[in-house]
Amino acid sequence: MALPLMPKATAVWLVENTTLTFQQIADFCGLHELEVNGIADGEVAQGIKGFDPVANRQLTAEEIRRAEANKLHKLRLYHNPAADGEAKRKGPRYTPLSKRQDRPAAIAWLVKFHPELSDGQISKLVGTTKPTIESIRDRSHWNIANIAPVDPVALGLCKQMELDSAVAKAVKRVPGDEVMSDADRMKLVSIEQSLSMEPEPRIPSHVAGIETFTLGRKDERLSPEAAKADAEAFFNIAPGKDDDEDEDDNLV
């Protein structure tokens, strides 16, 4: 659902000039009902001047009267025919000045742990440019020695849902459906695929000298009766020629 311009200032105006419910204002402005309640109590949006949505052609007076009469009615943003066909701005997202210094660390983390992501996806997630990503990939960045990889979600540069969605799209472009190596298991391929993969059989690291050991199947193991027969056949050695001569000498 499209939101009005200056949603918090619009909510301030609606609280002060209408009898709409907090839920109706919250749904229209994209806020939480408690946040609108805080605006009415003067605890939230202090010092923000109300923004008239009627004068700015975001709502009509008739729409407001209809919503005031019916508390279940949801406000609808005024449709401006002149805005039809207007292309949405594409490009990297805006990053606050306080977090721009964290972008190289986030790029290094994405390049290291999610190499399947394209430069365009990283650019949209972190809000950076492709030359910056390329300089960190080939370690030609001017401050590469001081850049430590940090999760962009922990830095607040993107949401976990956005990262998961980008990784899922990138994995679909990679040939092959199975990811079996330990290095690939570290990647967030997808929740469904990671949960469906079976753990690899491992040999204890402290056991030496069995590098060529292979895990056999249950149906290839000998039954207890067959194992006993093999043991008896091993110890029951047939007498040789030399053993016969020794027995004859003893008889003489």
XYZ file of N, CA and C in Angstrom, residues 4 11 22 41-42 44 63 87 103 134 152 184 191 213 240 246:
48
model
N 1.396 8.163 2.315
C 1.399 9.589 1.995
C 2.771 10.208 2.223
N 0.008 12.278 10.146
C -0.688 11.711 11.305
C -0.944 12.777 12.359
N -7.390 5.858 16.067
C -5.944 5.701 15.976
C -5.566 4.630 14.943
N -1.066 11.892 22.766
C -0.690 12.223 24.140
C 0.447 13.238 24.217
N 1.026 13.585 23.071
C 2.128 14.542 23.067
C 3.469 13.935 23.396
N 5.018 11.612 21.334
C 5.697 11.289 20.083
C 5.497 12.453 19.114
N -13.566 11.776 1.684
C -12.985 10.516 2.171
C -12.836 10.543 3.684
N 8.180 6.242 -13.539
C 9.085 5.139 -13.197
C 9.626 5.326 -11.788
N 30.009 0.743 5.675
C 29.718 0.038 4.436
C 30.872 -0.836 3.949
N 34.095 -3.602 -6.212
C 35.179 -4.209 -6.980
C 36.525 -3.971 -6.310
N 26.187 -7.114 7.674
C 25.439 -5.869 7.429
C 24.139 -5.787 8.211
N 30.518 -24.647 1.281
C 29.214 -24.208 0.809
C 28.158 -24.293 1.887
N 16.669 -21.631 3.541
C 16.251 -22.325 4.761
C 15.797 -23.731 4.444
N 40.018 -45.323 5.029
C 38.867 -46.027 5.596
C 37.589 -45.543 4.936
N 50.764 -79.519 6.484
C 51.616 -79.529 5.294
C 52.495 -80.757 5.235
N 57.487 -84.912 10.300
C 57.768 -84.857 11.732
C 56.987 -85.930 12.469
